[in-house]
Short mmCIF file of C-alpha atoms in Angstrom, two decimals:
data_model
loop_
_atom_site.label_atom_id
_atom_site.label_comp_id
_atom_site.label_asym_id
_atom_site.label_seq_id
_atom_site.Cartn_x
_atom_site.Cartn_y
_atom_site.Cartn_z
CA MET A 1 -29.82 95.91 111.55
CA SER A 2 -28.56 95.40 107.56
CA ALA A 3 -28.82 98.22 105.97
CA ALA A 4 -31.08 98.87 102.93
CA PRO A 5 -29.87 98.57 99.45
CA GLU A 6 -29.81 102.46 98.22
CA GLN A 7 -31.89 101.42 94.82
CA HIS A 8 -34.63 98.67 94.20
CA PRO A 9 -38.31 99.14 93.07
CA ILE A 10 -40.83 101.53 94.57
CA GLU A 11 -42.61 98.68 96.15
CA LEU A 12 -39.67 96.93 98.43
CA ASN A 13 -38.75 100.45 99.63
CA THR A 14 -41.97 100.78 100.81
CA ALA A 15 -41.73 96.73 102.22
CA LEU A 16 -38.55 97.23 104.10
CA PRO A 17 -39.99 98.36 107.14
CA LEU A 18 -42.30 95.87 107.94
CA ILE A 19 -39.81 93.62 106.71
CA GLN A 20 -37.21 95.08 109.42
CA GLY A 21 -40.17 94.41 111.99
CA LEU A 22 -40.45 90.75 111.41
CA THR A 23 -37.02 90.53 112.53
CA ARG A 24 -38.33 90.91 116.05
CA LEU A 25 -40.35 88.01 115.68
CA HIS A 26 -37.79 85.68 113.44
CA ASP A 27 -34.31 85.81 113.36
CA TRP A 28 -34.03 84.44 109.89
CA VAL A 29 -35.53 86.80 107.04
CA ALA A 30 -34.91 87.78 103.73
CA LEU A 31 -36.54 90.33 101.89
CA LEU A 32 -36.21 88.66 97.52
CA GLU A 33 -37.08 89.81 94.00
CA PRO A 34 -40.21 88.25 92.42
CA ASP A 35 -37.09 86.12 90.35
CA GLY A 36 -35.23 85.09 93.93
CA ARG A 37 -32.38 87.61 93.50
CA VAL A 38 -31.77 88.32 97.34
CA VAL A 39 -33.01 92.74 98.31
CA TRP A 40 -31.69 92.53 101.85
CA LEU A 41 -31.22 90.06 104.56
CA SER A 42 -31.70 90.47 108.63
CA ASP A 43 -28.76 90.56 110.44
CA ALA A 44 -28.87 87.12 112.21
CA LEU A 45 -29.74 85.11 108.29
CA ALA A 46 -26.31 87.20 106.91
CA SER A 47 -24.12 86.70 109.80
CA THR A 48 -25.10 82.61 110.14
CA CYS A 49 -24.80 82.41 105.95
CA GLY A 50 -21.42 84.95 105.40
CA GLY A 51 -20.68 87.15 108.06
CA GLY A 52 -20.01 90.51 106.08
CA ARG A 53 -20.13 89.26 102.97
CA SER A 54 -22.98 90.94 100.56
CA PHE A 55 -25.89 88.53 99.31
CA LYS A 56 -27.75 91.21 97.02
CA GLY A 57 -28.05 90.48 93.78
CA SER A 58 -27.46 87.24 94.25
CA HIS A 59 -30.35 84.32 93.81
CA TRP A 60 -31.47 82.73 97.17
CA LEU A 61 -31.29 79.04 96.43
CA GLN A 62 -28.10 79.64 95.54
CA THR A 63 -26.10 81.32 98.41
CA VAL A 64 -28.49 81.53 100.92
CA VAL A 65 -29.68 77.89 100.98
CA ARG A 66 -29.73 74.33 98.99
CA ALA A 67 -32.82 72.82 98.22
CA ASP A 68 -33.52 69.43 96.99
CA ASP A 69 -35.88 70.53 93.63
CA PRO A 70 -35.39 74.37 93.25
CA ASP A 71 -37.46 74.50 90.21
CA GLU A 72 -40.92 73.28 92.01
CA LEU A 73 -39.73 75.46 95.14
CA MET A 74 -39.78 78.96 93.27
CA SER A 75 -42.60 77.52 90.82
CA GLY A 76 -44.75 76.68 94.00
CA LEU A 77 -43.72 80.19 94.77
CA GLU A 78 -45.16 82.20 91.30
CA ASN A 79 -48.15 79.79 91.37
CA GLU A 80 -50.07 80.24 94.72
CA GLY A 81 -48.34 83.18 95.88
CA ARG A 82 -46.23 81.14 99.20
CA ILE A 83 -44.62 78.24 100.42
CA SER A 84 -45.08 77.06 103.98
CA ASN A 85 -42.36 75.13 105.82
CA GLN A 86 -40.80 73.99 102.85
CA PRO A 87 -37.57 72.04 104.06
CA VAL A 88 -34.14 73.18 102.76
CA ARG A 89 -30.66 73.67 104.20
CA LEU A 90 -29.24 76.55 105.18
CA ARG A 91 -25.40 77.53 104.19
CA GLU A 92 -23.24 78.36 106.02
CA LYS A 93 -20.69 80.74 106.28
CA SER A 94 -17.99 77.60 107.31
CA GLY A 95 -19.53 75.73 104.46
CA GLU A 96 -21.63 73.21 106.32
CA GLU A 97 -25.66 73.01 105.16
CA PHE A 98 -28.19 72.59 108.05
CA PRO A 99 -31.25 71.75 107.69
CA VAL A 100 -34.59 74.43 108.57
CA GLY A 101 -38.40 74.99 106.94
CA VAL A 102 -38.67 78.04 104.79
CA SER A 103 -42.30 79.44 104.60
CA ALA A 104 -42.58 82.55 102.19
CA ALA A 105 -45.35 84.56 100.24
CA ARG A 106 -45.88 87.96 98.50
CA ILE A 107 -46.02 90.50 100.64
CA ALA A 108 -49.33 92.03 99.10
CA PRO A 109 -51.69 91.07 96.09
CA GLY A 110 -50.34 94.18 93.94
CA CYS A 111 -46.39 94.21 95.23
CA GLY A 112 -44.11 91.03 93.94
CA ALA A 113 -41.50 91.32 96.75
CA VAL A 114 -41.50 88.01 98.17
CA VAL A 115 -40.35 87.67 102.51
CA ALA A 116 -38.54 84.61 103.59
CA ILE A 117 -38.88 83.60 106.73
CA PHE A 118 -36.53 80.75 107.92
CA ARG A 119 -37.28 78.10 111.65
CA HIS A 120 -34.94 76.34 113.20
CA LEU A 121 -35.14 72.57 112.93
CA ASP A 122 -33.37 71.53 116.26
CA GLU A 123 -36.04 72.42 118.61
CA PRO A 124 -37.14 69.49 121.29
CA ARG A 125 -39.73 68.54 118.10
CA PRO A 126 -40.80 64.97 120.44
CA ALA A 127 -40.92 66.82 123.68
CA LEU A 128 -42.82 69.48 121.97
CA GLU A 129 -45.58 67.12 120.45
CA SER A 130 -45.94 64.91 123.07
CA THR A 131 -46.97 68.05 125.12
CA LEU A 132 -49.09 69.39 122.34
CA ARG A 133 -51.11 65.75 122.24
CA TYR A 134 -52.07 66.82 125.80
CA LEU A 135 -52.35 70.38 125.55
CA ALA A 136 -55.03 69.29 122.58
CA ALA A 137 -57.15 67.00 124.44
CA VAL A 138 -58.39 70.05 126.24
CA LEU A 139 -57.89 72.89 123.97
CA ASP A 140 -59.96 71.43 120.99
CA SER A 141 -62.99 71.97 122.42
CA SER A 142 -62.21 75.49 123.77
CA PRO A 143 -64.58 77.78 122.32
CA ASP A 144 -62.14 80.46 122.23
CA GLY A 145 -59.42 80.01 119.83
CA VAL A 146 -56.20 78.80 120.59
CA ILE A 147 -52.43 78.52 118.91
CA VAL A 148 -49.70 76.85 120.38
CA ILE A 149 -45.90 78.79 118.70
CA ASP A 150 -42.76 77.57 119.07
CA ARG A 151 -39.37 79.38 119.64
CA SER A 152 -39.58 80.04 116.11
CA ARG A 153 -42.41 82.08 116.04
CA PHE A 154 -44.13 79.57 114.38
CA ILE A 155 -47.46 78.20 114.42
CA THR A 156 -47.11 74.32 115.64
CA TYR A 157 -51.33 73.91 117.21
CA ALA A 158 -54.77 75.80 116.32
CA ASN A 159 -57.84 74.15 117.54
CA PRO A 160 -61.12 74.56 115.94
CA ALA A 161 -61.89 77.47 117.09
CA MET A 162 -59.38 79.23 115.30
CA GLN A 163 -60.30 78.08 112.26
CA GLU A 164 -64.13 79.60 112.88
CA ILE A 165 -62.71 82.61 113.94
CA THR A 166 -60.26 82.90 111.47
CA GLY A 167 -61.88 81.63 107.99
CA TRP A 168 -57.88 79.13 107.71
CA ALA A 169 -58.51 76.10 107.76
CA ILE A 170 -56.01 74.29 110.64
CA GLU A 171 -54.24 72.36 108.33
CA ASP A 172 -53.53 76.14 106.57
CA LEU A 173 -52.33 77.46 110.18
CA ILE A 174 -50.09 74.71 111.18
CA ASP A 175 -45.96 75.07 110.14
CA ARG A 176 -46.47 78.50 109.07
CA PRO A 177 -45.11 81.70 110.99
CA LEU A 178 -46.91 83.96 113.08
CA ALA A 179 -46.32 87.11 111.77
CA VAL A 180 -47.94 86.17 108.15
CA PHE A 181 -51.25 86.32 109.58
CA LEU A 182 -50.68 90.15 111.48
CA ARG A 183 -52.37 93.70 109.66
CA ALA A 184 -49.77 96.09 110.61
CA GLN A 185 -45.60 96.69 112.16
CA ASP A 186 -48.11 97.69 115.32
CA ASP A 187 -49.51 94.69 115.89
CA LEU A 188 -46.12 92.88 115.45
CA GLU A 189 -44.28 95.14 118.10
CA GLN A 190 -47.28 94.15 120.48
CA ILE A 191 -47.37 90.44 119.87
CA VAL A 192 -43.09 90.48 120.28
CA GLY A 193 -43.55 92.33 123.62
CA ALA A 194 -46.24 90.08 124.86
CA LEU A 195 -43.68 87.23 123.59
CA ALA A 196 -40.49 88.83 125.20
CA ASP A 197 -41.54 91.15 128.02
CA ALA A 198 -43.72 88.81 130.40
CA PRO A 199 -44.31 85.06 131.40
CA LYS A 200 -47.95 85.93 131.01
CA VAL A 201 -49.92 89.62 129.36
CA ARG A 202 -53.19 89.82 128.85
CA ASP A 203 -56.33 91.42 126.59
CA VAL A 204 -53.56 92.59 123.26
CA GLU A 205 -56.00 94.12 120.92
CA LEU A 206 -54.88 93.35 117.36
CA ALA A 207 -55.69 92.87 114.13
CA VAL A 208 -55.19 89.48 112.17
CA ARG A 209 -56.04 88.43 108.85
CA ARG A 210 -58.42 86.84 107.89
CA ARG A 211 -58.83 84.11 104.62
CA ASP A 212 -61.67 85.99 102.94
CA GLY A 213 -59.33 89.48 103.69
CA GLY A 214 -62.61 90.93 106.08
CA PRO A 215 -61.46 92.51 109.14
CA LEU A 216 -60.94 90.83 112.57
CA GLU A 217 -60.22 92.25 115.57
CA VAL A 218 -58.86 90.09 118.32
CA SER A 219 -57.85 90.09 121.86
CA VAL A 220 -54.85 87.94 122.59
CA SER A 221 -53.69 86.76 125.97
CA VAL A 222 -50.24 85.11 125.61
CA SER A 223 -48.36 82.40 127.94
CA ARG A 224 -44.98 81.16 128.23
CA LEU A 225 -44.94 77.05 127.33
CA ALA A 226 -42.51 75.00 128.90
CA LEU A 227 -41.83 71.27 129.19
CA GLU A 228 -41.32 69.35 132.94
CA ASP A 229 -37.61 70.04 132.88
CA GLY A 230 -37.96 73.71 132.32
CA THR A 231 -37.14 74.04 129.04
CA GLN A 232 -38.67 77.17 127.00
CA VAL A 233 -40.04 76.09 123.98
CA GLY A 234 -42.81 78.43 122.93
CA ALA A 235 -45.64 80.36 124.08
CA VAL A 236 -49.88 79.17 124.15
CA ALA A 237 -51.92 82.33 122.68
CA TYR A 238 -55.60 82.59 123.89
CA VAL A 239 -57.69 84.06 120.85
CA GLN A 240 -60.79 85.71 121.43
CA ASP A 241 -62.96 87.86 118.52
CA ILE A 242 -64.09 91.30 119.30
CA THR A 243 -64.56 92.43 115.74
CA GLU A 244 -68.78 93.08 117.47
CA ARG A 245 -67.87 94.50 120.13
CA ARG A 246 -65.38 96.83 118.07
CA ARG A 247 -67.51 97.76 116.21
CA PHE A 248 -70.20 98.09 118.82
CA GLU A 249 -68.16 100.51 120.35
CA CYS A 250 -67.02 102.55 117.35
CA ASP A 251 -70.58 102.98 116.59
CA LEU A 252 -72.21 104.10 120.53
CA ALA A 253 -69.06 106.83 120.18
CA ARG A 254 -70.18 107.84 116.88
CA LYS A 255 -73.96 108.00 118.19
CA ASN A 256 -72.25 109.60 121.08
CA ASP A 257 -70.93 112.48 119.15
CA GLU A 258 -74.00 113.01 117.00
CA LEU A 259 -76.26 113.15 120.13
CA GLU A 260 -73.08 115.83 121.94
CA HIS A 261 -73.83 118.05 118.72
CA TYR A 262 -77.46 118.02 118.94
CA VAL A 263 -77.74 119.41 122.06
CA HIS A 264 -75.00 121.41 121.90
CA THR A 265 -76.70 123.15 118.66
CA VAL A 266 -80.00 123.03 119.90
CA SER A 267 -78.83 123.88 123.48
CA HIS A 268 -76.91 127.17 121.54
CA ASP A 269 -80.32 127.68 119.70
CA LEU A 270 -82.88 128.09 122.33
CA ARG A 271 -81.11 130.82 123.82
CA SER A 272 -81.47 134.08 121.65
CA PRO A 273 -85.34 133.73 122.20
CA LEU A 274 -84.82 133.30 125.92
CA VAL A 275 -82.66 136.78 125.82
CA SER A 276 -86.15 137.96 124.47
CA ILE A 277 -88.32 136.33 126.78
CA LEU A 278 -86.22 137.85 130.49
CA GLY A 279 -85.82 140.85 128.32
CA PHE A 280 -89.43 142.36 127.52
CA SER A 281 -90.26 140.57 131.01
CA ARG A 282 -88.15 142.67 132.65
CA LEU A 283 -89.49 145.92 130.63
CA LEU A 284 -92.71 144.75 131.53
CA ARG A 285 -92.33 144.77 135.52
CA GLU A 286 -89.73 147.60 135.26
CA ASP A 287 -91.85 150.33 132.71
CA PHE A 288 -95.28 148.88 133.19
CA ALA A 289 -95.54 147.41 136.68
CA PRO A 290 -98.39 150.11 137.46
CA ALA A 291 -100.75 148.41 135.04
CA LEU A 292 -100.19 145.17 135.55
CA GLY A 293 -101.29 145.29 139.17
CA ASP A 294 -99.97 142.86 142.16
CA LYS A 295 -101.19 139.99 140.52
CA GLY A 296 -99.54 140.81 136.76
CA GLU A 297 -96.57 141.68 138.43
CA HIS A 298 -96.53 138.35 140.27
CA PHE A 299 -96.99 136.72 136.92
CA VAL A 300 -93.81 138.18 135.35
CA ARG A 301 -92.27 137.28 138.34
CA ARG A 302 -93.16 133.76 137.39
CA ILE A 303 -91.77 134.22 133.59
CA GLU A 304 -88.49 134.91 135.41
CA GLU A 305 -88.10 133.01 137.49
CA ALA A 306 -88.92 129.82 135.11
CA GLY A 307 -86.63 131.64 131.86
CA ARG A 308 -83.38 132.01 134.55
CA THR A 309 -84.01 128.31 135.26
CA MET A 310 -84.13 126.91 130.98
CA GLU A 311 -80.93 129.55 130.78
CA SER A 312 -79.07 127.27 133.97
CA LEU A 313 -80.45 124.01 132.17
CA ILE A 314 -78.82 125.47 128.78
CA HIS A 315 -75.48 126.24 130.00
CA ASP A 316 -75.38 123.47 131.81
CA LEU A 317 -76.19 121.29 128.55
CA LEU A 318 -73.61 123.44 126.56
CA GLU A 319 -70.87 122.56 129.17
CA LEU A 320 -72.15 118.92 129.32
CA SER A 321 -71.94 119.18 125.44
CA ARG A 322 -68.54 120.27 125.53
CA MET A 323 -66.88 118.84 127.44
CA GLY A 324 -65.81 115.56 125.56
CA THR A 325 -64.40 118.00 122.53
CA GLN A 326 -62.03 119.94 124.72
CA GLN A 327 -58.12 118.78 125.22
CA VAL A 328 -58.05 117.67 129.46
CA LEU A 329 -55.24 119.71 130.44
CA PRO A 330 -55.26 119.18 134.45
CA GLU A 331 -53.46 121.58 136.39
CA ARG A 332 -52.60 122.20 140.26
CA VAL A 333 -55.04 123.63 142.10
CA ASP A 334 -55.79 124.75 145.83
CA PRO A 335 -59.31 123.36 146.21
CA ARG A 336 -59.47 125.48 149.62
CA ASP A 337 -59.42 129.04 147.39
CA VAL A 338 -61.89 127.33 145.08
CA LEU A 339 -64.32 126.76 147.95
CA VAL A 340 -63.39 129.66 149.94
CA GLN A 341 -65.36 131.35 146.72
CA LEU A 342 -68.26 129.45 145.99
CA GLN A 343 -68.88 130.33 149.80
CA ALA A 344 -68.95 133.57 149.89
CA GLU A 345 -71.06 133.51 146.13
CA LEU A 346 -73.66 130.82 148.14
CA LYS A 347 -73.60 132.94 151.27
CA PRO A 348 -77.37 134.19 150.75
CA ARG A 349 -78.78 130.76 150.01
CA LEU A 350 -76.69 128.96 153.17
CA ASP A 351 -78.18 131.73 155.22
CA GLU A 352 -81.97 131.18 154.05
CA GLN A 353 -81.31 127.68 154.47
CA ARG A 354 -79.30 128.00 157.58
CA VAL A 355 -76.98 125.47 156.55
CA SER A 356 -73.82 125.29 158.19
CA LEU A 357 -70.83 125.13 154.75
CA GLN A 358 -68.03 123.05 156.29
CA LEU A 359 -64.46 123.21 154.42
CA PRO A 360 -61.43 121.42 155.04
CA GLU A 361 -58.51 123.80 156.66
CA ASP A 362 -55.26 122.27 154.31
CA PRO A 363 -56.78 120.03 151.85
CA PRO A 364 -53.40 118.94 148.91
CA MET A 365 -54.18 120.32 145.60
CA ILE A 366 -55.82 118.38 143.02
CA GLY A 367 -55.10 117.80 139.51
CA CYS A 368 -57.34 118.92 137.01
CA GLU A 369 -58.52 122.55 135.79
CA ARG A 370 -59.56 125.32 138.12
CA THR A 371 -62.96 125.84 136.01
CA ARG A 372 -63.74 121.98 136.48
CA LEU A 373 -62.75 121.38 139.91
CA TYR A 374 -64.97 124.48 140.83
CA GLN A 375 -68.17 122.85 138.52
CA VAL A 376 -67.47 119.78 140.62
CA PHE A 377 -67.74 121.77 144.11
CA SER A 378 -70.57 123.56 142.62
CA ASN A 379 -73.12 121.18 141.56
CA LEU A 380 -72.10 118.53 144.50
CA ILE A 381 -72.47 121.91 147.27
CA GLY A 382 -75.84 123.22 145.28
CA ASN A 383 -77.15 119.21 145.35
CA ALA A 384 -76.36 118.87 148.76
CA LEU A 385 -78.54 122.52 149.25
CA THR A 386 -81.36 121.80 146.46
CA HIS A 387 -82.75 118.32 148.14
CA MET A 388 -81.22 118.53 152.57
CA GLY A 389 -85.34 118.42 153.44
CA ASP A 390 -86.28 119.59 156.72
CA VAL A 391 -83.94 118.89 158.99
CA ALA A 392 -82.57 121.03 162.27
CA ASN A 393 -79.09 121.44 162.21
CA PRO A 394 -78.17 120.95 158.24
CA ILE A 395 -75.25 120.09 157.54
CA VAL A 396 -72.65 120.06 154.30
CA ASP A 397 -69.19 119.24 154.86
CA VAL A 398 -66.25 118.94 152.53
CA GLN A 399 -63.31 116.90 152.65
CA VAL A 400 -60.36 116.81 150.69
CA GLU A 401 -57.42 113.77 150.71
CA GLU A 402 -54.86 111.75 148.91
CA ARG A 403 -55.74 107.73 149.00
CA ASP A 404 -53.19 105.19 147.58
CA GLY A 405 -51.73 107.68 145.01
CA ARG A 406 -55.42 109.33 144.11
CA THR A 407 -57.31 112.09 145.26
CA HIS A 408 -60.75 111.76 147.49
CA ILE A 409 -63.28 114.13 147.60
CA ALA A 410 -66.05 113.79 149.56
CA VAL A 411 -69.61 116.04 149.92
CA MET A 412 -71.37 114.64 153.21
CA ASP A 413 -74.81 116.03 153.72
CA ASN A 414 -77.53 115.17 156.68
CA GLY A 415 -80.12 114.97 154.28
CA SER A 416 -83.26 113.13 153.51
CA GLY A 417 -81.00 110.08 152.07
CA ILE A 418 -81.05 108.66 148.61
CA ASP A 419 -82.78 105.22 148.36
CA PRO A 420 -79.48 102.70 146.81
CA LYS A 421 -81.64 101.18 144.54
CA ASP A 422 -81.62 105.10 142.93
CA HIS A 423 -77.05 105.57 143.65
CA ASP A 424 -76.79 105.04 139.97
CA ARG A 425 -79.69 105.99 138.52
CA ILE A 426 -79.05 109.75 140.00
CA PHE A 427 -76.28 110.35 137.62
CA GLU A 428 -77.99 110.32 134.75
CA ILE A 429 -79.03 113.42 133.16
CA PHE A 430 -82.28 114.85 134.25
CA ARG A 431 -83.08 112.10 136.39
CA SER A 432 -84.19 112.68 139.94
CA VAL A 433 -85.46 110.38 142.74
CA GLY A 434 -86.08 109.72 145.57
CA GLY A 435 -89.30 111.88 147.92
CA PRO A 436 -90.21 115.00 147.82
CA SER A 437 -87.51 116.68 149.30
CA ARG A 438 -85.74 115.58 146.39
CA ASN A 439 -87.63 116.81 143.41
CA GLN A 440 -87.49 120.28 144.32
CA ALA A 441 -86.81 123.36 141.98
CA GLY A 442 -83.52 124.66 141.41
CA SER A 443 -82.07 121.61 140.31
CA SER A 444 -81.40 121.68 136.16
CA GLY A 445 -81.16 117.81 135.82
CA VAL A 446 -77.36 117.97 135.05
CA GLY A 447 -75.44 118.28 137.63
CA LEU A 448 -74.51 115.36 138.96
CA ALA A 449 -74.35 114.05 135.14
CA ILE A 450 -71.41 116.71 134.74
CA VAL A 451 -69.60 115.63 138.01
CA LYS A 452 -69.68 112.41 136.64
CA LYS A 453 -68.11 113.53 132.76
CA ILE A 454 -65.92 115.90 134.35
CA ALA A 455 -64.26 112.56 136.94
CA GLU A 456 -64.32 109.72 134.40
CA LEU A 457 -62.63 112.14 131.44
CA ARG A 458 -59.49 112.26 133.91
CA GLY A 459 -59.30 109.02 134.72
CA GLY A 460 -60.87 109.52 137.65
CA ARG A 461 -64.58 107.85 138.38
CA ALA A 462 -67.44 109.40 141.27
CA TRP A 463 -70.38 107.73 142.65
CA VAL A 464 -72.96 107.88 145.56
CA GLU A 465 -73.17 106.44 149.38
CA SER A 466 -76.31 106.86 150.94
CA ALA A 467 -79.54 105.38 152.17
CA LEU A 468 -83.45 107.14 152.96
CA GLY A 469 -82.99 109.61 156.15
CA GLN A 470 -79.66 108.95 156.42
CA GLY A 471 -78.29 111.63 154.31
CA ALA A 472 -75.24 111.65 151.64
CA THR A 473 -71.67 111.37 150.86
CA PHE A 474 -70.83 112.37 147.29
CA HIS A 475 -67.43 111.07 146.36
CA VAL A 476 -65.46 112.08 143.83
CA GLU A 477 -62.03 110.08 143.22
CA LEU A 478 -59.33 111.61 140.28
CA PRO A 479 -55.89 110.81 139.54
CA THR A 480 -52.85 113.06 141.96
CA ILE A 481 -50.25 115.22 139.53
#
């Protein structure tokens, strides 16, 4: 790419990165002063016109192209701010001239700099136009926007839906460079990749210029367009307006952030009075037991139990609210070390419920922070114990294996099971579903929501397979690192 000149107005210096990005879409690009003097030419244009010859400071209608009526061309630029596919003749370094079309426009309303894009006119126009007539019969009625661009990246067809989406009349879209409708250089890069790297590209999201200047987010799928003999003549782009969807997603994300902040604040504020309740109830039981009597001591124990349950709930709520704000830095963790630690901590409860906890002997390493992996196993095993029900030989079996490049965790029990209609609801916060055995005390109602969020924040997922009376298998899938 040609080097930028060292000195020219600051607005042109600011514009050069975007203009240079255009050369990835269009071969022949020029940056001009408002009066038509050349500031910069793309390598392809400079090579075509004069090899190593410098064009800086010369008037583009004298050294780069020749127009039948140069005054009319410049007048269109000055009065309208743009010209579209005007016929001119490009001057070759040999002195020969050949016809091209030029579209030019000011870079921005407050910027006098002009970008000009030249279009080859040696393309297979009759065959392309015949193809377009055939396509138009089908695409004119499409509810989604459709445009066809030629090999020079100029728009040669737009359907009525494209007019409705962008606000641009069809005649204002035809024969104009695709680049003038994009908002940012990043969007140029995405389109270039879509057109150059593969015959088909789906769902590239980018910003487009509406006629009224309003925001427009679109999803674009691109397919190359070829004639019957295989000649590549351009591409077809299918355009969907996703502005409302993106706005809804942004609003939802903002509301989720506000809700997480609210939950974090409320949970934190509840801790102080809870500490006092637990502290004074312990003092009552330890220092005033004779005065309380058996009945009073029983009531104090009930207060302590309820306080500890609330303490567990507050802890889980705080953990859930923190997860979306903390950076995920996965590490390789041996799951057996975590499971052996949990087995030791849960031994009194396992013995009391006569549950056999079966652990994998040599599981693969898991890509997850140790603290979060502990939470996954603790909540899944704790959930199985809480909702085991009345079973003759209760078993909780933990398995870890690699499948298709991902780590798969399964925690199986032979307890009361879950109705299939409740499989999605059970991962929602404060949801308790099923029969009496699935509504026992000891569960905060947040554990499975934590498991699901841990998995999803790491690019994985969590789900359950179960039926009433047939136990349950909770699955967690995580990317392998």
